[in-house]
Short mmCIF file of C-alpha atoms and ligand atoms in Angstrom, two decimals:
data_model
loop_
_atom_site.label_atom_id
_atom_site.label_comp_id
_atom_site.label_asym_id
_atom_site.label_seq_id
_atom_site.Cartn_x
_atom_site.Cartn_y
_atom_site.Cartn_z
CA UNK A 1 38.48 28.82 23.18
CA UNK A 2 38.33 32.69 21.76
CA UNK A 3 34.14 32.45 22.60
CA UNK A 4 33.44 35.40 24.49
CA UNK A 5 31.58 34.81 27.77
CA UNK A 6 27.45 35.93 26.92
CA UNK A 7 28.54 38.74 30.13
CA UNK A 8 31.23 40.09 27.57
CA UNK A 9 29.55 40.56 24.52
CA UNK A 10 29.41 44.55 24.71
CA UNK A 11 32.57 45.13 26.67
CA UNK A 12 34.66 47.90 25.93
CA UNK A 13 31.11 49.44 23.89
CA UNK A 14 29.59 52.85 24.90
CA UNK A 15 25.98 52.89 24.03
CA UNK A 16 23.22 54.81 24.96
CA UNK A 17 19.53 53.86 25.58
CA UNK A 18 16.67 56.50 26.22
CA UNK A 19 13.20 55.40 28.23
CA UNK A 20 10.42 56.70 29.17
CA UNK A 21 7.72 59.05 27.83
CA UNK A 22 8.34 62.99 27.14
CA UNK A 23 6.33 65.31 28.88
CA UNK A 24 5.22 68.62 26.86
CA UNK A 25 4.17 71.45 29.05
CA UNK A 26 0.87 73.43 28.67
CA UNK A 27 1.06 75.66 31.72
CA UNK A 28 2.96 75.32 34.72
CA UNK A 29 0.80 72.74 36.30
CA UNK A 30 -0.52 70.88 32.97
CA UNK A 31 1.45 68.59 29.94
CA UNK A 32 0.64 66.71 27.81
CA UNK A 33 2.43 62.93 27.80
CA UNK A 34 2.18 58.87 26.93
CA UNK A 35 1.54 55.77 28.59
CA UNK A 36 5.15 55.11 28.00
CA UNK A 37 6.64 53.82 31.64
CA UNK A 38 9.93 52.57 30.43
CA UNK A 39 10.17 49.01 31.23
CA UNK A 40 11.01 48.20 28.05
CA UNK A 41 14.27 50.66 27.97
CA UNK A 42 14.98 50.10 31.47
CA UNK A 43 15.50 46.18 30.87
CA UNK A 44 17.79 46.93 27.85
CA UNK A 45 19.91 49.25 29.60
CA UNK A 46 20.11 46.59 32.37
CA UNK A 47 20.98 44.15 29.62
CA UNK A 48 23.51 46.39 27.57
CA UNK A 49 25.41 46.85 31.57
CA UNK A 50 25.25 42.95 32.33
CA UNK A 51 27.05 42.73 28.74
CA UNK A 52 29.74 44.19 29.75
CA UNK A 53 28.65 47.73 28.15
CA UNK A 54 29.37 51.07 28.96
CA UNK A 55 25.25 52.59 29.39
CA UNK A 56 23.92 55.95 29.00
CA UNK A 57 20.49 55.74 30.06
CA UNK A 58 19.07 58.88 29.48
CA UNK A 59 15.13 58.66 30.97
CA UNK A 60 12.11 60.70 30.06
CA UNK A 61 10.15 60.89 33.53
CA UNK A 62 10.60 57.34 35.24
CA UNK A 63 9.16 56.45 38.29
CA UNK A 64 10.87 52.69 38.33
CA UNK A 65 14.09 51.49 39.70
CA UNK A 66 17.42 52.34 37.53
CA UNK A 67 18.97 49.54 36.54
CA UNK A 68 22.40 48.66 38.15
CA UNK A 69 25.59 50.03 37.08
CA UNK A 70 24.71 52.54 34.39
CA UNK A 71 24.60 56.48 33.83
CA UNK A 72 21.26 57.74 34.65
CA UNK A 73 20.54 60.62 33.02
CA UNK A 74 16.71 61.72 33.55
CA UNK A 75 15.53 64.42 31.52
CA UNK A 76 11.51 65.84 31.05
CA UNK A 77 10.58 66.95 27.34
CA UNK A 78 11.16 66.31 23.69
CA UNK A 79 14.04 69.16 23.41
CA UNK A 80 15.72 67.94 26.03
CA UNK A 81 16.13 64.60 25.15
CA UNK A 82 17.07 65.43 21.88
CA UNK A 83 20.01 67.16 23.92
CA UNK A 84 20.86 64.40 26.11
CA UNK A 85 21.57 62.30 22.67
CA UNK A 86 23.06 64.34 20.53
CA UNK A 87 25.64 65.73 23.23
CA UNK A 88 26.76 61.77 23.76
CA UNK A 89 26.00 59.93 20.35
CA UNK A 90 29.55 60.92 18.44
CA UNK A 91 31.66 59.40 21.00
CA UNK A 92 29.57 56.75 21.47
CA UNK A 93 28.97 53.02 19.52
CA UNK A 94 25.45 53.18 19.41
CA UNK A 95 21.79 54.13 20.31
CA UNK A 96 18.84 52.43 21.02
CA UNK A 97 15.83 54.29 20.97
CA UNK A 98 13.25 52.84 22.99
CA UNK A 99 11.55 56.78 24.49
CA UNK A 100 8.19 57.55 23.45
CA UNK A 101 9.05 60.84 22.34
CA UNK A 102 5.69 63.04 22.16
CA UNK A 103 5.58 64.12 18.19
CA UNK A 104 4.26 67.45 19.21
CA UNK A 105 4.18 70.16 22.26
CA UNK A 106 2.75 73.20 22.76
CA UNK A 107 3.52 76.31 20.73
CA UNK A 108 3.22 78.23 23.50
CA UNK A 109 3.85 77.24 27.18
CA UNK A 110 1.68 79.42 29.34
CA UNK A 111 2.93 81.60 31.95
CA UNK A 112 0.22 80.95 34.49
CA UNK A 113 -2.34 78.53 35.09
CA UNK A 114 -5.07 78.19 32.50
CA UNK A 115 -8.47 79.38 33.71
CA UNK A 116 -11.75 78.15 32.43
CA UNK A 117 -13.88 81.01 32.40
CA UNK A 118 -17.91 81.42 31.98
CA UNK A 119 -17.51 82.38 27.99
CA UNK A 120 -14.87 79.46 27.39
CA UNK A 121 -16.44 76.14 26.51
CA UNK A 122 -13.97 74.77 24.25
CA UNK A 123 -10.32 75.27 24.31
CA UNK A 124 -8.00 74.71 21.66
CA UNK A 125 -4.17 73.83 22.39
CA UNK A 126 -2.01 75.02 19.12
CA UNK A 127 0.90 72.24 18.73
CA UNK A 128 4.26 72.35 16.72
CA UNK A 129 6.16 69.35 15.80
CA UNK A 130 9.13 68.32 17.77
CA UNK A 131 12.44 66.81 16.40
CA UNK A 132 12.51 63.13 14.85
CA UNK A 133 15.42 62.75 17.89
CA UNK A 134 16.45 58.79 15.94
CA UNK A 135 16.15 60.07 12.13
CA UNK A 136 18.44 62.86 12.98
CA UNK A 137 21.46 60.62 14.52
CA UNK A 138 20.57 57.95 11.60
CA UNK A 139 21.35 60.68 9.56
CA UNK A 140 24.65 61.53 11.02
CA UNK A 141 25.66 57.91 12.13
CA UNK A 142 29.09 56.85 11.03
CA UNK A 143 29.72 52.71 9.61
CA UNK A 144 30.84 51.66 12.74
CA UNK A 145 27.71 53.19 15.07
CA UNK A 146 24.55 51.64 15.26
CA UNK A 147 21.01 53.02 15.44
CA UNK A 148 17.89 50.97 16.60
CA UNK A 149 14.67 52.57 17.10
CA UNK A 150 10.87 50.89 18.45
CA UNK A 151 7.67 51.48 16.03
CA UNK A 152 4.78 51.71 18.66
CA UNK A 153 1.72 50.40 15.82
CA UNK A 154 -1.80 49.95 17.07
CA UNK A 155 -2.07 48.53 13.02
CA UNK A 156 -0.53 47.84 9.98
CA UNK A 157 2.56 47.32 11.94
CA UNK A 158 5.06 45.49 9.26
CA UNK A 159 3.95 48.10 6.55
CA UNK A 160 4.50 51.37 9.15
CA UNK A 161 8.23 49.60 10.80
CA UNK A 162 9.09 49.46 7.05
CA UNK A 163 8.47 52.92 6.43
CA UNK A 164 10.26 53.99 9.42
CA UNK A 165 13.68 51.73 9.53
CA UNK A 166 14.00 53.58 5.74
CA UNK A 167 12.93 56.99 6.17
CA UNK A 168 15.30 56.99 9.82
CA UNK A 169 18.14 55.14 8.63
CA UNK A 170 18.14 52.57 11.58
CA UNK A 171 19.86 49.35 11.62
CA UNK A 172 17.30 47.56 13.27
CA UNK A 173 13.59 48.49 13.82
CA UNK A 174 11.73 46.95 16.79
CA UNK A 175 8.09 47.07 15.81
CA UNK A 176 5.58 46.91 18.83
CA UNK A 177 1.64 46.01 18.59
CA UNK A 178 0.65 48.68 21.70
CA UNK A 179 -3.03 47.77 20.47
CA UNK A 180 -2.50 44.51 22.48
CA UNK A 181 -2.55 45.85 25.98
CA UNK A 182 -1.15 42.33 27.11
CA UNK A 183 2.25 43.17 26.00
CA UNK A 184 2.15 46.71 25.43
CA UNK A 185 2.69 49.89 27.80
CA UNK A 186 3.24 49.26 31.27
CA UNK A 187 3.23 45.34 30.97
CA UNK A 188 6.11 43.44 32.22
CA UNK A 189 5.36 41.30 29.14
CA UNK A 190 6.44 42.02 25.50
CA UNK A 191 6.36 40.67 21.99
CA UNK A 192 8.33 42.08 19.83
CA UNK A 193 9.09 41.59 15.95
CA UNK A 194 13.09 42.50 14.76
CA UNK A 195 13.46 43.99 11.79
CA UNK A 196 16.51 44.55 9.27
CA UNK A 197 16.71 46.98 6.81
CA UNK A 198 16.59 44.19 4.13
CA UNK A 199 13.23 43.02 4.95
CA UNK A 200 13.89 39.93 7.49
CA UNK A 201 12.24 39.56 10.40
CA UNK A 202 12.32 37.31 13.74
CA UNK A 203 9.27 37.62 15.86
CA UNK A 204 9.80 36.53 19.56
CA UNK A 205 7.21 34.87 21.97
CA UNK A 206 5.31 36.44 24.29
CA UNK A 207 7.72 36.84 27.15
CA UNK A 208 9.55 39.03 29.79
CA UNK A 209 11.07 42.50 28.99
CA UNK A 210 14.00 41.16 30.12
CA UNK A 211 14.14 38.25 28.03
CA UNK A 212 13.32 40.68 24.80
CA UNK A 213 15.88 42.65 25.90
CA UNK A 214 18.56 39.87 26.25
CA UNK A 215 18.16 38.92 22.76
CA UNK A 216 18.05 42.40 21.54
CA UNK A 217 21.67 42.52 22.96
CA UNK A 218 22.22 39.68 21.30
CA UNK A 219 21.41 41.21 18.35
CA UNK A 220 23.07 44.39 18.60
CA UNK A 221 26.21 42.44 19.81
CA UNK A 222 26.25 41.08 15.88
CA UNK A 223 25.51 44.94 14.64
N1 CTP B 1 11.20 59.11 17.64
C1 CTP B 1 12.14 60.11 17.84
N2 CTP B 1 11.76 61.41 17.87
C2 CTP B 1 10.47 61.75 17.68
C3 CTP B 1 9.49 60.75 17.47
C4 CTP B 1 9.90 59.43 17.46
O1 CTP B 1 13.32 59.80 18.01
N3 CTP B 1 10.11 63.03 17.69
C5 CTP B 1 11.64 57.72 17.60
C6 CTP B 1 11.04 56.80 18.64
O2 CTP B 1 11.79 56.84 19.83
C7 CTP B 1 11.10 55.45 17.96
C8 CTP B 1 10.92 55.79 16.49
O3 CTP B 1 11.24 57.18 16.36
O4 CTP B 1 12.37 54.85 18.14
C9 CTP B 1 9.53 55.56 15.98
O5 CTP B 1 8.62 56.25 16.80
P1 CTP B 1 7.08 56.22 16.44
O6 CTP B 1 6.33 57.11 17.36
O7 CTP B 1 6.65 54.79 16.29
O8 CTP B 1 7.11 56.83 14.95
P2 CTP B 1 6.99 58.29 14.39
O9 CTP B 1 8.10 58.47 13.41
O10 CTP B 1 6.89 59.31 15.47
O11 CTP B 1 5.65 58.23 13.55
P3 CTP B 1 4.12 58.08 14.08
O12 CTP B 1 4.08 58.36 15.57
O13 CTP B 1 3.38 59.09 13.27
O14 CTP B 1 3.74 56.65 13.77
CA1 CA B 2 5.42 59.19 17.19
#
């Protein structure tokens, strides 16, 4: 009856999810990092694949299963995430940016290990910014791509995913309260509220990160 089954909704599609939290080196034993764990990624990858898509998953330091039936590609900092994507994102129809990408690292990543030393009671750790990986490709995104990115808000979180789907470019924002620790980091749980760059919004229910993610493909599908 020309309805596509809900299993085919992204076939024939290449798109590529990132997870996880970057890690920023301080020494060679020491980084700095998030409470990201990538659930949240991991379930939409899992959802793009069962939707017939073809998945990138590229996966900032993961310790949880990989979904079924996509390409797992794990990768440790900031810069080299930023790699992963920009290296697949022409060929492909779209990105969703779910990684908690650490906004700074270390200028300097020490050679050895850091000693504390009897004269040393504070030490300071000098940081430089690293690349806004999801403003760059909604910069360079062509009409037929997509680009979704997360807004992780402990407040004001309609006001700051505002701000951001704009200032990135995204097709979709999906703004996160992580102040709520019942559906934020870690949790199997999420509640999320969709945003379009015209201002509408659909907040879900409290529910599974696989449910969430199911209607984000839903979403996307229309995108
Ligand atoms: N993001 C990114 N590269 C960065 C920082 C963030 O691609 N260096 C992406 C995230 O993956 C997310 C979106 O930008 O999809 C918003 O991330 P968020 O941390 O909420 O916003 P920032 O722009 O970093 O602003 P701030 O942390 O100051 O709120
Ligand atoms: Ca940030």
């Amino acid at each position: 009856n020309g309805v596509l089954l809900p299993e085919q909704i992204l076939k024939g599609k290449h798109i590529i999810v990132t997870a996880g939290g970057t890690r920023e080196a301080i020494d060679p034993v020491r980084y700095i990092t998030n409470h990201s764990s990538g659930k949240m990624g991991f379930a939409i990858a899992q959802a793009a694949a069962n939707a017939g898509a073809e998945v990138s998953l590229i996966a900032a330091n993961t310790s949880i299963p990989v979904p079924n039936g996509v390409d797992f590609i794990p990768v440790v900092t900031a810069k080299e995430l930023e790699a992963a994507v920009m290296k697949r994102f022409t060929s492909a129809d779209g990105l969703v940016m779910s990684a908690a990408v650490a906004d700074f690292r270390p200028a300097v990543v020490a050679d050895h290990k850091i000693k504390k030393t009897k004269d040393n009671d504070n030490l300071t750790i000098s940081m430089v910014k690293n690349p806004d990986i999801v403003k760059q490709v909604g910069a360079i995104k062509q009409p037929q791509q997509f680009v979704v990115g997360f807004a992780a808000e402990t407040n004001d979180l309609l006001a700051n995913a505002t701000k951001k789907i704009q200032s990135k470019n995204l097709d979709l924002i999906v703004a996160n309260d992580v102040a709520n620790s019942q559906i934020g980091f870690n949790s199997d749980q999420n509640q999320v509220t969709f945003m379009w760059p015209d201002g509408q919004t659909k907040k879900t229910v409290v529910e599974s990160k696989a449910k969430v993610a199911d209607e984000l493909i839903q979403i996307i599908a229309k995108l």
